[in-house]
XYZ file of C-alpha atoms in Angstrom:
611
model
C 32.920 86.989 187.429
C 34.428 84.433 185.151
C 31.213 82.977 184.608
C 30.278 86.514 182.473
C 32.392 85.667 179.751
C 29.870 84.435 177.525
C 28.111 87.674 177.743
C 31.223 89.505 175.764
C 30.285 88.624 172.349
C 26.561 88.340 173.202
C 26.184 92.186 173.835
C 27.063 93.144 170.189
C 25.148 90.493 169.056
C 22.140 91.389 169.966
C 22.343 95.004 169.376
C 23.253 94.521 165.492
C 20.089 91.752 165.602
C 17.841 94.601 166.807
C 19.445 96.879 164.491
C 18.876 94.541 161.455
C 15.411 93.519 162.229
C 14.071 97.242 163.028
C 15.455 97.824 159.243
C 16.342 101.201 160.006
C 13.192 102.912 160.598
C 15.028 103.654 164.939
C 15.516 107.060 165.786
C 19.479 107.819 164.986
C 20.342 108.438 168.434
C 19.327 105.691 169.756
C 20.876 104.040 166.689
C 24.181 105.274 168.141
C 23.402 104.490 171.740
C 22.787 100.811 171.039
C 25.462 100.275 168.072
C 28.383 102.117 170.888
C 26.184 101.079 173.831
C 26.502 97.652 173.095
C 30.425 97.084 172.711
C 31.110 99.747 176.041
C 28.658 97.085 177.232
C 31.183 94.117 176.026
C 34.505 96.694 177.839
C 33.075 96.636 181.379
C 32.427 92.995 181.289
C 36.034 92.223 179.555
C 37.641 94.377 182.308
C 35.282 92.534 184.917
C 36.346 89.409 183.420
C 39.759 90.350 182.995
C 40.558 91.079 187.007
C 38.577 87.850 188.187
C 41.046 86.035 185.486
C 44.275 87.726 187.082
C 43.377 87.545 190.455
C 43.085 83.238 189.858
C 45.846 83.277 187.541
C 44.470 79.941 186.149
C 43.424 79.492 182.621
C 39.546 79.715 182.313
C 37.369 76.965 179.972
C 33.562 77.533 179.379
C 31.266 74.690 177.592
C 28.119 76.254 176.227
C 26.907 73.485 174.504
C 27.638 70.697 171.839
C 28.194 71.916 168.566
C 27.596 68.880 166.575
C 28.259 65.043 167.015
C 29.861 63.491 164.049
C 31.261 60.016 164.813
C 33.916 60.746 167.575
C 34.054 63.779 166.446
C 31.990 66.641 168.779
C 33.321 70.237 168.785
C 31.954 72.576 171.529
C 30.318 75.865 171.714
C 33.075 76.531 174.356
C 35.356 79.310 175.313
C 38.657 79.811 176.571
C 40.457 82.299 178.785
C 44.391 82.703 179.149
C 46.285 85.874 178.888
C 46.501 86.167 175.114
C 42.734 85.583 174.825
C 42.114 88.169 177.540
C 44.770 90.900 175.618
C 43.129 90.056 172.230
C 39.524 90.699 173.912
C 40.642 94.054 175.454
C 41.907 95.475 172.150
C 38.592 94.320 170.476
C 36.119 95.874 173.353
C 38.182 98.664 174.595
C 39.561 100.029 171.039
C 36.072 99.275 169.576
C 34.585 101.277 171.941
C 36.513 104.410 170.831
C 35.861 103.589 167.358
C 32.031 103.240 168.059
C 32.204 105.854 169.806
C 33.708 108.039 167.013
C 31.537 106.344 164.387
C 28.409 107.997 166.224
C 29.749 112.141 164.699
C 31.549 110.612 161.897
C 28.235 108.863 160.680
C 25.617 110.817 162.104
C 24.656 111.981 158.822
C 24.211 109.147 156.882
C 20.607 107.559 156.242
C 21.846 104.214 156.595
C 23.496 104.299 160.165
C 21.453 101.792 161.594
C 22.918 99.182 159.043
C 26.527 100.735 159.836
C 26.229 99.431 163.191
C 24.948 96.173 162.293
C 27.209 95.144 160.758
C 29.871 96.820 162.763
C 28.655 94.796 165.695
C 28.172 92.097 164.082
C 31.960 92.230 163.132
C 32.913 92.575 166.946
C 30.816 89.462 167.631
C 32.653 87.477 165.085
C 36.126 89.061 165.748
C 35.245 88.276 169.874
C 34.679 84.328 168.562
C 37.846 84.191 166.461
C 39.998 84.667 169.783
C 37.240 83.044 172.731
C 37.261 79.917 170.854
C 38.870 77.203 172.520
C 39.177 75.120 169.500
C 39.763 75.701 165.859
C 36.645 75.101 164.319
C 34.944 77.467 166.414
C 37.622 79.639 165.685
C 36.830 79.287 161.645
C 33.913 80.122 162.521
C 34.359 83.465 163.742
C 36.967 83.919 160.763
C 35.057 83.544 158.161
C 32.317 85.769 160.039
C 34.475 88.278 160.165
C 35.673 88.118 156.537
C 31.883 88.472 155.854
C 31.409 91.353 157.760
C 34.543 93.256 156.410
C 33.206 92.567 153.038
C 29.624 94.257 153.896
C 31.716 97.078 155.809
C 34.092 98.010 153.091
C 31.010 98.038 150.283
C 29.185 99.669 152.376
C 28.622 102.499 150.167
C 27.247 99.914 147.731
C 26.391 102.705 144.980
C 29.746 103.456 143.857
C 30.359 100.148 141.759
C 34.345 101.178 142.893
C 33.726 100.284 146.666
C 31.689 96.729 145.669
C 34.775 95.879 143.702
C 37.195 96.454 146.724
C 34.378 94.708 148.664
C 34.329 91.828 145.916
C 38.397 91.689 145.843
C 38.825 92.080 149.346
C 36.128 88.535 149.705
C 38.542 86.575 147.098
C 41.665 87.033 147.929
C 40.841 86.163 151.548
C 39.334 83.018 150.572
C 42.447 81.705 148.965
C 43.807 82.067 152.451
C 40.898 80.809 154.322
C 41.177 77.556 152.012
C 44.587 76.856 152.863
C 43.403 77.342 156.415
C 41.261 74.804 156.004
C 43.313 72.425 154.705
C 45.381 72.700 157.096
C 42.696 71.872 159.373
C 41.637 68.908 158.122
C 45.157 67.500 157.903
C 45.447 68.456 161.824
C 42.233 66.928 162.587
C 43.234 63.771 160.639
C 46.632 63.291 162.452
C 45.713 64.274 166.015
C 41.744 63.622 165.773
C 41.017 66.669 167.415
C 40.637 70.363 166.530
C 40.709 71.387 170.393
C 43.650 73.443 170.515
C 45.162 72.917 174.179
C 44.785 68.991 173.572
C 45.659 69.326 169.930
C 48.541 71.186 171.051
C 49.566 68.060 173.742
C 49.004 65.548 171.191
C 51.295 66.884 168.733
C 54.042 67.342 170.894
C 54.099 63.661 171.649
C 53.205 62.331 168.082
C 55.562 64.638 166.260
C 59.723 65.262 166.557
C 61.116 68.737 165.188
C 61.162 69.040 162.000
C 58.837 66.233 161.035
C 57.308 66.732 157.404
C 53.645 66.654 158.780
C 53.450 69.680 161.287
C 55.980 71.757 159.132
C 52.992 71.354 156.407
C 50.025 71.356 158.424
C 51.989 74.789 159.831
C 52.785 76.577 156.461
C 49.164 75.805 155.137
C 48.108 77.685 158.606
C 50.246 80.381 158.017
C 48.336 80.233 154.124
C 45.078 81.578 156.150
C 47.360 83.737 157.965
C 48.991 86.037 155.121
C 45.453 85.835 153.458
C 43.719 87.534 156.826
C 46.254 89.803 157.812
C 46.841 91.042 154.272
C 50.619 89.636 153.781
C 52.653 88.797 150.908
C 51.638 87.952 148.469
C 47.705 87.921 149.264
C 47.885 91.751 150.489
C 46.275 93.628 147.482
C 42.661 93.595 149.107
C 43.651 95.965 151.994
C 44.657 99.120 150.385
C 41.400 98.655 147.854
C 39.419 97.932 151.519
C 39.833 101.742 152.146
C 36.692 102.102 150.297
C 35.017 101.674 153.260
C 33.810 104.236 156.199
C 37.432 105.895 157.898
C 36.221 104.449 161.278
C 35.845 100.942 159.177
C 39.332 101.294 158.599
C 40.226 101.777 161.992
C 38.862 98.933 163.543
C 38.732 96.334 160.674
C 42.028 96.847 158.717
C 44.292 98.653 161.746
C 43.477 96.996 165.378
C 41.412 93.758 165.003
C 40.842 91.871 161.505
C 44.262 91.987 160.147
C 45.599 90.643 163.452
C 43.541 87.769 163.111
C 46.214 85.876 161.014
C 48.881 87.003 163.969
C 46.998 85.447 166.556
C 46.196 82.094 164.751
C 50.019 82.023 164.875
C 50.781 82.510 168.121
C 47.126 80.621 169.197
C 49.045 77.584 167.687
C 52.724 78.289 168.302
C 53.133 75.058 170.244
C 52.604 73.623 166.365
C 54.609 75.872 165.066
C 58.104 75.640 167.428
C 57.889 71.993 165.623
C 58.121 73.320 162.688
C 61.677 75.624 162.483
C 60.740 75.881 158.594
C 57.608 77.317 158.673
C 58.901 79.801 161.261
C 61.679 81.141 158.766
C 58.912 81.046 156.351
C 57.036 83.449 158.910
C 59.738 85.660 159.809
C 60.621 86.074 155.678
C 57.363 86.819 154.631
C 57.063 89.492 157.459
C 59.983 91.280 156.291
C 59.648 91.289 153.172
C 55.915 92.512 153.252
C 57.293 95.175 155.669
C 59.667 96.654 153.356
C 57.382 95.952 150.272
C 54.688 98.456 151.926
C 56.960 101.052 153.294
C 58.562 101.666 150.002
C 54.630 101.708 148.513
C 53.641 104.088 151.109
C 56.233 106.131 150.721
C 54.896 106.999 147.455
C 51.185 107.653 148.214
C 49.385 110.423 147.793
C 45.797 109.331 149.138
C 45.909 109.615 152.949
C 43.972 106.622 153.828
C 46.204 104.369 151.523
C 49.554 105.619 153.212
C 47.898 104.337 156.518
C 46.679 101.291 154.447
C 50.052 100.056 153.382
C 51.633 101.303 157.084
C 49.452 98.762 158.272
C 50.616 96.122 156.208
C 54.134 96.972 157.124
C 53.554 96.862 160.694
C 51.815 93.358 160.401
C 54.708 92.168 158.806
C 56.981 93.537 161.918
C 54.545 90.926 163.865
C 55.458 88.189 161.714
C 58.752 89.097 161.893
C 58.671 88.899 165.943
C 56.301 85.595 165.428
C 58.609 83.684 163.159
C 61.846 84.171 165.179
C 60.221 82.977 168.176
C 59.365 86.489 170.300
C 56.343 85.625 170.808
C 55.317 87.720 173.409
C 57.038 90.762 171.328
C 54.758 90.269 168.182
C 51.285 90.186 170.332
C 52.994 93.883 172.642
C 53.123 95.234 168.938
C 49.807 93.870 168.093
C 48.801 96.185 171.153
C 50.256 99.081 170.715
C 49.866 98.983 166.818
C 46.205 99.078 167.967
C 46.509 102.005 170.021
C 48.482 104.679 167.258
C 47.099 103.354 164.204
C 43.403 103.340 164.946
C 44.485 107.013 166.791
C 46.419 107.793 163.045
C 43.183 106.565 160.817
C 40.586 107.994 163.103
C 42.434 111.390 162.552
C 42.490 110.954 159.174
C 38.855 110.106 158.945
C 38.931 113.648 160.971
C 40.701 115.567 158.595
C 38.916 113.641 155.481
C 34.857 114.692 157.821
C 36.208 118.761 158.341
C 38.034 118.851 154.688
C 34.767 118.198 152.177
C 35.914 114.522 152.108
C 39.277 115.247 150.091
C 42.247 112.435 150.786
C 45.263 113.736 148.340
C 47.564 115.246 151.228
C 48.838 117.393 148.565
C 45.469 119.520 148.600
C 45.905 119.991 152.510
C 48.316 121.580 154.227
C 48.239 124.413 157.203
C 45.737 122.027 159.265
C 48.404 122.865 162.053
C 46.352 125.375 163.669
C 43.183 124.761 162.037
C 42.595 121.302 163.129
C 44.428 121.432 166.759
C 43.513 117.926 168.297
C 43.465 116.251 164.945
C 47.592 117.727 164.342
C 48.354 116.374 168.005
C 46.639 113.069 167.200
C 48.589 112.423 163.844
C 51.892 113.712 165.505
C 51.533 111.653 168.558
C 50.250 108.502 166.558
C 53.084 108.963 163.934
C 55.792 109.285 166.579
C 53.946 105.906 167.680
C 54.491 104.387 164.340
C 57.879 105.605 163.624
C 59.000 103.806 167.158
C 60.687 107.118 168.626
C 61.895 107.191 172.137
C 59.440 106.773 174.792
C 56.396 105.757 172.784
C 54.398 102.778 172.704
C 55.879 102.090 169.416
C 59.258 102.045 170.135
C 58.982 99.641 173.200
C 57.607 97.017 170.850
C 59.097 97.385 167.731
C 62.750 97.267 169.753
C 61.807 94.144 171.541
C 60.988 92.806 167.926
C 64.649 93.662 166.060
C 66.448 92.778 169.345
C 65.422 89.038 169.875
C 65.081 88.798 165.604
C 69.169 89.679 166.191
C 69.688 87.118 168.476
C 68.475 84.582 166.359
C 71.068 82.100 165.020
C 72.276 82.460 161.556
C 69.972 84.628 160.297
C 69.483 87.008 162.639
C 71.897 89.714 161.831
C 69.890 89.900 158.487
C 66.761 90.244 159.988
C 67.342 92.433 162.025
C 69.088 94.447 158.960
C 65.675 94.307 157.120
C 63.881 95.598 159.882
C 66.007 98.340 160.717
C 65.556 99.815 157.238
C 61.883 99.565 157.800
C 61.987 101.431 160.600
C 64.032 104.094 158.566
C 61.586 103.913 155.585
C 58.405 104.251 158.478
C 59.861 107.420 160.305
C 60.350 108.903 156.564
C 56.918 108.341 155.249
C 55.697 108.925 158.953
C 56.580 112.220 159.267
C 56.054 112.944 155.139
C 52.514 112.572 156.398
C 53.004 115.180 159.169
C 54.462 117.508 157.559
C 52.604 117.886 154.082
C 49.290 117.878 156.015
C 49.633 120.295 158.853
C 52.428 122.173 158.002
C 53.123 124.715 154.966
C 50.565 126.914 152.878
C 47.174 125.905 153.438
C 45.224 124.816 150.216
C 41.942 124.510 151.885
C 39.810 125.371 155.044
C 37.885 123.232 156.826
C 34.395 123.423 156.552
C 33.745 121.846 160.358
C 35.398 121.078 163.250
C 35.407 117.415 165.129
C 33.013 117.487 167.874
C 33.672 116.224 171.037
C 32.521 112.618 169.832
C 35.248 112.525 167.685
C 38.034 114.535 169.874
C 37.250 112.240 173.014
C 38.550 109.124 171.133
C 41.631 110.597 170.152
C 42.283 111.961 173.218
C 42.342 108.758 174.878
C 44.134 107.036 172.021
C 46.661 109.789 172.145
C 47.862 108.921 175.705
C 47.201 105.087 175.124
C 49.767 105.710 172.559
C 52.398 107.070 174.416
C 51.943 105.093 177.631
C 50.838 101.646 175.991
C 54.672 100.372 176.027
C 55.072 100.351 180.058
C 51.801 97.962 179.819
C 53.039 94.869 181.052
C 50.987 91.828 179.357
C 49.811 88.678 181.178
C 51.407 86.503 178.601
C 54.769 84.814 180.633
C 52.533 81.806 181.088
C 51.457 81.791 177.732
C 54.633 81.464 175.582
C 57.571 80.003 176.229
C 60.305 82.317 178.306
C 62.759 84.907 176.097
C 66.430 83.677 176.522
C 68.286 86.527 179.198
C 71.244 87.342 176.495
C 70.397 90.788 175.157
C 72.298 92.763 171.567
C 75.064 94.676 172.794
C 74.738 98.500 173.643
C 75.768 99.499 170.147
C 73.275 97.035 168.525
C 70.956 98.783 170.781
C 71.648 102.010 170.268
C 71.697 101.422 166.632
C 67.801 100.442 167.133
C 67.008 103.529 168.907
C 68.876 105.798 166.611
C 67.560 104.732 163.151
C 63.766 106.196 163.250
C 65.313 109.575 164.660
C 67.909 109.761 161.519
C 64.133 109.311 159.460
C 62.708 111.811 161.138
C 65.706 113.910 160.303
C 65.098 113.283 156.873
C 62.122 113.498 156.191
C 62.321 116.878 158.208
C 65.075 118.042 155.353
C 62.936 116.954 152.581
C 59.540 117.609 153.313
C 59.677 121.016 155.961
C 63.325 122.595 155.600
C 63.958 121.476 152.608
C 67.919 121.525 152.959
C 67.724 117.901 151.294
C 66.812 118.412 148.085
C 66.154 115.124 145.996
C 64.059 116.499 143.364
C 66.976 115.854 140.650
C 67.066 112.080 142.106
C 63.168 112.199 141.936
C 63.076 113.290 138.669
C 65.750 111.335 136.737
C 64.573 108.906 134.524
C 65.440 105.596 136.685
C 63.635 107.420 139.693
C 60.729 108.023 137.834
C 60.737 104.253 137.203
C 61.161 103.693 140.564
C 58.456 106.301 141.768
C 55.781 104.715 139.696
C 56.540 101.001 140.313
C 56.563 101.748 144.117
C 53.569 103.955 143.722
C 51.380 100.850 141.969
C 52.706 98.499 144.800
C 55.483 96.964 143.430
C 53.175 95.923 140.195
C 51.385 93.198 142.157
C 47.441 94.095 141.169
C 48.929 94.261 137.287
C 50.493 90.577 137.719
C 47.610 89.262 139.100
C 45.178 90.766 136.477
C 47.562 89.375 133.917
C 47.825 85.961 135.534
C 44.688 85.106 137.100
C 42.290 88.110 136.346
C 41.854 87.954 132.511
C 42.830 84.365 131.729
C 40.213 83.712 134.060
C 37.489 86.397 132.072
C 38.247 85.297 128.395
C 37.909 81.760 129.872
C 34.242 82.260 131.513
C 33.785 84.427 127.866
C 34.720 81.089 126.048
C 32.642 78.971 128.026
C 29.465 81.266 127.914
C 28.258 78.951 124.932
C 29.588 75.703 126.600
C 28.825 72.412 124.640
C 26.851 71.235 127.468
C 24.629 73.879 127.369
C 23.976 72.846 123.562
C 22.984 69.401 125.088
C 20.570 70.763 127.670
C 19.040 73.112 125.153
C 18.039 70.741 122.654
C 16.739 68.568 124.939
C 14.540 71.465 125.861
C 13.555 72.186 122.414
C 12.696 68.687 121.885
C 10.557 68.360 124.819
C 9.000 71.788 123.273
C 8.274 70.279 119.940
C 6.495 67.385 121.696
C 4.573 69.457 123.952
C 3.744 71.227 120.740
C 2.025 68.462 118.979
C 0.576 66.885 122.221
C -1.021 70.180 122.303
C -2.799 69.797 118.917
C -4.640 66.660 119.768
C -6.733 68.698 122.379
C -9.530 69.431 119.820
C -12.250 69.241 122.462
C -14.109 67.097 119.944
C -15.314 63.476 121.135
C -14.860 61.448 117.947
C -11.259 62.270 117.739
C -10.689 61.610 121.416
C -12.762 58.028 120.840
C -10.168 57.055 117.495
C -7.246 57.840 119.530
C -8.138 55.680 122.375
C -9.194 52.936 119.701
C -5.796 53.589 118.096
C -3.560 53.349 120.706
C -5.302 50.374 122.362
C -4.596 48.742 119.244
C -1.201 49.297 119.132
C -0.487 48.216 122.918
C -2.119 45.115 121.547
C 0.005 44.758 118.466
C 3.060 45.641 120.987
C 2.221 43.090 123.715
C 1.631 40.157 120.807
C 4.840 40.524 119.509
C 6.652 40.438 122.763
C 4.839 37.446 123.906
């Protein structure tokens, strides 16, 4: 069974090649069939794949072919199985799935649904690359395939010049990651002389001591690709623009797969990484403070996709958090269950946006309680999810996280600090969501319900999101072992508590209203507040006034360059020759004899005085 694995990424493939080449003109069912057909397809076999792999327990490694031969250097087509490839694979296939699967109601009506799901499965092919890879140039490879794809998904309703400028943004910022990526690669491949990361990963462990300048920069240019992927601090402005895109877009590009890609390259390369203890500080910081940077922006959103845009780069950042103070095995459980309640969370809100005449201000909503049944117990079981209470996926991983980042020397009480008030900020804005959506007066009716399309998926991402924490992961032989010294019972019990006390108040604010913080609201420092939250802490207006429009007035300055000047008169000249040439053709036969008798003569005169 183990020999299948190539067939994983081939599936989607070859359904969006079929899909591209037909150019739309299939019947729309069998549009869906293929675009959802195709990744259930790529499920079975990862599940197939997946038992044959824990049955040997052994690492798997699959050549294809040779890439290219360049000197000594020849990267494979090859693939690689181990527990974390095999977890990553199963949220790709099996979370895809239910978004296909969801994509085939929500999309169903519009005329260019074949191209949807090409480049939808075209995305899962790259995304299914990124993680098979069993070196790091194949591995860029499926990056940057799947930055392509996310930029064709998210202005993918090209006519509104809005979405092709989230489209544009989301393309550039992720570059200036992906460039720092590859920096970082050639710096590897120059030290160790090989991008083959289980080799890579043996070679630098005997060239390189702790703490040595080379990995700890090779590391942090890594984790440069890293924040630009998984939409971090401070390249995160393209992901709550990205919402531009399709709902079910959002769901499986910008919640469960492409903004984990940066996570994974982390923990892919962690051997590289425990050599560095800088870079890993540098990790855990930017994860916290890109946690608490989004939950105070969501906090203040009023668009329902872009609350779930900036949860998502909060919850990232609870991954980096986990990756930097060495829980590895904590940051990829979150990665999981993350998957699970926030693809549940944006599907639902694609629901609501589908049945509601495509509004997204949650203050227009309201009452959707009883109106939209499934879609209420999908947003309430995917936000208790989120907000980590008791006894939901969520709160298995998220704990793990803020327990070991505690235990970490020195800065670990701090950490786990941070974090906590994250998780207070997440419960708040959680259940803000909740309640201004589905409870109260209702301010409109829906014009549809979700068919059963769209209520299957979130049915089965409604229990995956309460039962995905007792999952155990096949990732012991993966990364190295967690110490056995666990937080005390009141650290512990501290965890638990906090995203209850947020549900409390956000309960008192936003449904009983016993809290009443309208005067704090209100006052002219919370106003402040309100609208530099509500902008995202004033990042898109620094980087239009640093980079943006020093970067227009210069390409404005240089429209007329001098070199241009150069190149035009040359044309001009050559013009004014061609010009005269031109005259001489007088189609008369005397004139054509005196010329040749003219210049023959002065070729004469010429060669005589050079001889």
């Amino acid at each position: 069974m183990l020999k299948l694995l190539p067939l994983i990424p081939l599936f989607p493939l070859i359904s969006s090649i079929l899909l591209m080449v037909t150019l739309g003109k299939m019947p729309k069912k069998f549009v869906a069939i293929l675009g959802a057909g195709s990744v259930g397809l790529a499920a079975v076999t990862t599940l197939l794949v997946g038992l044959a792999f824990m049955e040997s327990g052994q690492p798997y490694h699959q050549v294809l072919w040779t890439w290219m031969q360049v000197g000594n250097f020849s990267p494979d087509i090859a693939f690689y199985l181990d527990g974390l490839t095999l977890v990553m694979m199963s949220v790709i296939t099996g979370v895809g799935f239910l978004i296909h699967l969801f994509s085939t109601e929500f999309m169903e009506d519009d005329v260019s649904v074949s191209r949807y799901f090409a480049y939808l499965n075209m995305f899962v092919f790259a995304m299914l690359i990124l993680v098979m890879a069993d070196n790091l140039l194949l591995l860029y490879l499926g990056w940057e395939g799947v930055g392509a794809c996310s930029y064709l998904l998210v202005g993918f309703w090209y006519q509104n010049p809005e979405n092709g400028a989230a489209a544009r943004k989301a393309f550039v910022v992720t570059r200036i990651g992906d460039a720092a990526m590859a920096v970082g690669l050639f710096l590897l491949f120059t030290e160790l002389g090989t991008l083959d990361i289980q080799p890579m990963a043996e070679a630098a462990k005997t060239q390189w001591q702790v703490g040595d300048t080379v990995p700890v920069i090779a590391c942090l240019l890594l984790l440069g690709g890293a924040v630009g992927k998984s939409a971090q601090l401070p390249l995160h402005t393209w992901l709550p623009d990205a919402m531009a895109g399709p709902t079910p877009v959002s769901a499986l590009i910008h919640a469960a797969t492409m903004v984990t890609a940066g996570v994974y390259l982390i923990a892919r390369t962690h051997e590289l990484f425990l050599l560095a203890p800088p870079a890993m500080l540098a990790v855990a910081l930017v994860g916290l403070i890109t946690s608490l940077m989004a939950a105070f922006t969501a906090l203040n959103q009023h668009d329902i996709k872009r609350i779930l845009a900036y949860s998502t780069i909060s919850q990232i950042g609870y991954m980096f958090l986990a990756l930097g103070v060495g829980a590895w095995a904590a940051g990829i459980f979150h990665l999981v269950t993350h998957a699970f309640f926030k693809a549940l969370l944006f599907l639902a809100a694609g629901a609501v946006i589908h049945c509601l005449h495509h509004e997204h201000n949650i203050f227009k909503m309201g009452g959707l309680r009883t109106r939209l049944p499934v879609v209420f117990w999908s947003f309430l079981i995917g936000s208790a999810a989120l907000a980590a209470l008791p006894f939901t996926s969520g709160f298995f991983s998220k704990d793990m996280i803020l327990l070991q980042a505690y235990e970490l020397p020195g800065a670990g009480p701090w950490l786990w600090a941070g974090g906590l008030l994250g998780a207070l900020l997440t419960a708040i804005y959680s259940f803000r969501l909740v309640f201004v959506v589905f409870f109260g007066e209702a301010k409109m009716e829906p014009d549809k319900l979700p068919g059963i399309r769209m209520a299957l998926p979130l049915s089965l991402l409604c229990v995956l999101s309460i039962i995905g924490g007792w999952f155990a992961l096949p990732l012991s032989s993966v990364f190295p072992a967690a110490g056995d010294h666990h937080p005390s019972h009141l650290i512990e019990g501290i965890s638990i508590s906090i995203p209850l006390i947020g549900l409390a108040i956000a309960y008192l604010i936003f449904l009983g209203g016993q809290l009443k913080v309208d005067g704090l609201v209100n006052s002219n420092i919370g106003q402040v507040l309100k609208k530099f939250w509500f902008s995202g802490w004033a990042m898109d207006w620094l980087y239009d006034k640093l980079w943006v429009r020093p970067y227009k007035f210069l390409a404005y300055i240089l429209r007329r360059e001098c070199m241009d000047d150069i190149y035009n008169t040359i044309v001009k000249f050559c013009q004014f020759l061609f010009m005269v040439l031109s005259r001489t053709q007088t189609g008369r036969l005397r004139w054509y004899a005196t010329s040749m008798v003219f210049g023959l003569i002065l070729v004469i005169a010429l060669l005589q005085g050079a001889i």
